[in-house]
Tab-separated table of C-alpha atoms in Angstrom:
chain	number	residue	atom	x	y	z
A	1	GLY	CA	50.097	-73.700	155.620
A	2	GLU	CA	46.579	-72.849	154.483
A	3	ASN	CA	45.098	-75.811	156.157
A	4	GLY	CA	47.454	-74.938	159.627
A	5	PHE	CA	45.784	-74.111	162.836
A	6	LEU	CA	47.279	-71.629	165.213
A	7	VAL	CA	47.299	-71.923	168.647
A	8	ALA	CA	48.625	-68.840	171.089
A	9	ALA	CA	48.958	-69.033	174.887
A	10	ASP	CA	49.907	-66.308	177.369
A	11	ILE	CA	49.741	-66.075	180.950
A	12	SER	CA	48.502	-62.459	180.696
A	13	ALA	CA	44.667	-62.072	180.244
A	14	ARG	CA	45.804	-58.430	179.387
A	15	ARG	CA	48.058	-59.283	176.196
A	16	HIS	CA	45.595	-62.220	175.309
A	17	ARG	CA	42.932	-59.544	174.783
A	18	ARG	CA	45.368	-57.881	172.633
A	19	THR	CA	46.122	-61.043	170.548
A	20	VAL	CA	42.679	-61.784	170.125
A	21	ALA	CA	41.875	-58.591	168.559
A	22	ASN	CA	45.189	-58.796	166.367
A	23	PHE	CA	44.256	-62.141	165.087
A	24	ALA	CA	40.874	-61.016	164.221
A	25	ALA	CA	41.862	-57.587	162.242
A	26	ALA	CA	44.312	-60.125	160.388
A	27	GLY	CA	41.397	-62.719	159.410
A	28	MET	CA	42.621	-65.514	161.488
A	29	ALA	CA	40.152	-66.044	164.062
A	30	ALA	CA	38.567	-69.095	162.225
A	31	ARG	CA	42.029	-70.929	162.075
A	32	SER	CA	43.282	-69.728	165.405
A	33	GLY	CA	42.738	-70.654	169.216
A	34	LEU	CA	43.939	-68.567	171.829
A	35	VAL	CA	44.143	-69.617	175.473
A	36	VAL	CA	45.135	-68.124	178.715
A	37	ALA	CA	47.785	-70.397	180.337
A	38	ASP	CA	51.077	-70.913	181.974
A	39	ALA	CA	53.422	-72.297	179.435
A	40	ARG	CA	55.413	-73.845	181.806
A	41	ARG	CA	52.730	-76.436	182.479
A	42	PRO	CA	51.018	-76.597	178.718
A	43	GLN	CA	47.775	-78.974	178.154
A	44	PHE	CA	48.494	-80.042	175.032
A	45	ARG	CA	49.722	-83.741	173.948
A	46	HIS	CA	53.365	-84.350	173.259
A	47	ALA	CA	54.188	-84.355	169.325
A	48	CYS	CA	51.100	-82.036	168.467
A	49	ALA	CA	52.805	-79.079	166.940
A	50	GLY	CA	54.757	-78.900	163.706
A	51	VAL	CA	56.517	-75.414	165.089
A	52	VAL	CA	56.239	-73.875	168.628
A	53	LEU	CA	57.104	-70.239	169.037
A	54	LEU	CA	58.443	-69.116	172.572
A	55	ASP	CA	58.453	-65.424	172.878
A	56	VAL	CA	60.005	-65.678	176.382
A	57	PRO	CA	59.676	-62.963	179.332
A	58	CYS	CA	63.394	-61.519	179.133
A	59	THR	CA	65.101	-58.525	180.592
A	60	ASN	CA	64.271	-56.149	177.639
A	61	THR	CA	67.716	-54.895	177.537
A	62	ALA	CA	67.607	-54.872	173.805
A	63	VAL	CA	64.680	-52.499	173.551
A	64	PHE	CA	65.881	-49.562	175.755
A	65	ARG	CA	65.903	-47.318	172.944
A	66	ARG	CA	61.914	-47.686	173.201
A	67	ARG	CA	61.526	-48.513	176.413
A	68	PRO	CA	64.384	-46.883	178.758
A	69	ASP	CA	62.733	-48.390	181.814
A	70	ALA	CA	64.129	-51.949	181.139
A	71	LEU	CA	67.993	-50.608	181.976
A	72	TRP	CA	66.743	-49.257	185.219
A	73	ARG	CA	64.851	-53.008	186.052
A	74	PHE	CA	67.875	-54.745	185.381
A	75	THR	CA	69.348	-56.648	188.366
A	76	GLU	CA	71.578	-59.658	188.493
A	77	GLN	CA	68.726	-61.287	190.517
A	78	ARG	CA	66.022	-60.620	188.006
A	79	LEU	CA	68.270	-62.153	185.146
A	80	THR	CA	68.843	-65.092	187.199
A	81	GLU	CA	64.845	-65.326	187.644
A	82	LEU	CA	64.600	-64.923	184.203
A	83	VAL	CA	66.855	-67.574	183.069
A	84	GLN	CA	64.970	-70.037	185.216
A	85	CYS	CA	61.825	-69.390	183.690
A	86	GLN	CA	62.808	-69.245	180.291
A	87	ARG	CA	64.638	-72.820	181.123
A	88	GLU	CA	61.202	-73.924	182.440
A	89	LEU	CA	59.640	-72.400	179.345
A	90	LEU	CA	62.018	-74.562	177.045
A	91	ASP	CA	61.840	-77.669	178.901
A	92	ALA	CA	58.165	-77.799	179.018
A	93	ALA	CA	57.843	-76.895	175.140
A	94	ALA	CA	60.414	-79.412	173.888
A	95	PRO	CA	58.029	-82.491	173.901
A	96	LEU	CA	55.263	-80.714	172.423
A	97	VAL	CA	56.912	-80.449	168.657
A	98	ARG	CA	57.034	-83.590	166.027
A	99	THR	CA	60.093	-85.280	164.557
A	100	ASP	CA	61.344	-82.697	162.329
A	101	GLY	CA	59.589	-80.084	163.954
A	102	GLY	CA	60.831	-76.484	164.860
A	103	LEU	CA	61.253	-74.967	168.113
A	104	ILE	CA	61.848	-71.264	167.773
A	105	TYR	CA	63.338	-69.160	170.981
A	106	SER	CA	63.202	-65.674	170.928
A	107	THR	CA	64.031	-62.636	173.278
A	108	CYS	CA	64.288	-59.212	173.058
A	109	SER	CA	67.445	-59.200	175.277
A	110	LEU	CA	71.529	-58.815	174.605
A	111	GLU	CA	72.567	-61.074	177.372
A	112	SER	CA	74.097	-63.850	176.420
A	113	GLU	CA	72.886	-65.743	179.201
A	114	GLU	CA	69.328	-65.621	178.176
A	115	ASN	CA	70.299	-66.400	174.242
A	116	GLU	CA	73.235	-68.374	173.212
A	117	GLN	CA	73.941	-69.672	176.871
A	118	GLN	CA	70.496	-70.722	177.314
A	119	VAL	CA	70.242	-72.540	174.074
A	120	GLY	CA	73.800	-74.342	174.645
A	121	ALA	CA	72.430	-75.464	177.941
A	122	PHE	CA	69.046	-76.677	176.462
A	123	LEU	CA	71.005	-78.599	173.520
A	124	GLN	CA	72.710	-80.411	176.574
A	125	ARG	CA	69.581	-81.215	178.023
A	126	HIS	CA	67.617	-82.143	175.057
A	127	PRO	CA	70.124	-84.177	172.699
A	128	GLU	CA	66.850	-84.778	170.314
A	129	TYR	CA	67.269	-81.289	169.316
A	130	GLU	CA	69.861	-79.393	166.841
A	131	LEU	CA	70.653	-75.804	166.264
A	132	VAL	CA	69.503	-74.922	162.970
A	133	ARG	CA	70.404	-70.930	163.193
A	134	GLN	CA	70.692	-68.418	165.674
A	135	GLU	CA	70.807	-64.871	165.287
A	136	SER	CA	71.194	-61.408	167.412
A	137	LEU	CA	70.323	-58.181	166.052
A	138	LEU	CA	71.771	-55.165	167.802
A	139	PRO	CA	69.934	-52.028	168.504
A	140	THR	CA	70.355	-49.066	166.297
A	141	ALA	CA	68.690	-45.677	166.297
A	142	MET	CA	66.078	-47.250	163.516
A	143	HIS	CA	65.075	-50.521	165.557
A	144	ASP	CA	65.056	-52.600	168.423
A	145	GLY	CA	67.539	-55.724	169.117
A	146	ALA	CA	66.521	-59.433	169.324
A	147	TYR	CA	67.878	-62.517	169.718
A	148	ALA	CA	66.353	-65.750	167.874
A	149	ALA	CA	67.452	-69.587	167.558
A	150	LEU	CA	65.607	-72.193	165.409
A	151	LEU	CA	66.008	-75.452	166.704
A	152	ARG	CA	64.948	-78.505	164.937
A	153	ARG	CA	63.846	-81.802	166.779
A	154	ARG	CA	65.254	-84.970	165.016
C-alpha cells in the first residue's frame, strides 16, 4: 500500500545498481531500501514481511527467444545446481513471511524441476504454507515464458 516499505536484495552489485536507478526513476527511492546480499542467508527478522517475491536464478529456458545462449548453457548439472539454490532460497525466505502473508516464487524457466516440482517439494517441507495459485506462461513470438506461484503462509 501507500505506507509500505520495499526492500530489494540481490547478490549482484551490477544488478543492484540497475535496481537503484529503476527505483529512483519510479519515484520509489524514499520508500525502499536496496541491499547487496545473499538471500540464502537473509539478515531480516522472522515474520517481518507481508509479501516476499523470490525471482530466483534459473535455467532461463523460457527466454530463449531473447537469450538463445540459455539453451547452449543448459546442462543436467546446471539444472541440479540451480534447483538446489532455488530450494535454499525458498527455505530461507519462508520464515520471513507473516501469517496470512504471501510468498511469490518466480522463474523464467520451462523446467518442471524448477517450477511445479520445486513448489510441491517446498509445500511438503513447509506445511505452514498453501498454494494459492500457480501459472506457467509458454513463450511465443511476442513474449518470453515464465512461471509463478503464489503461496500463502497460514
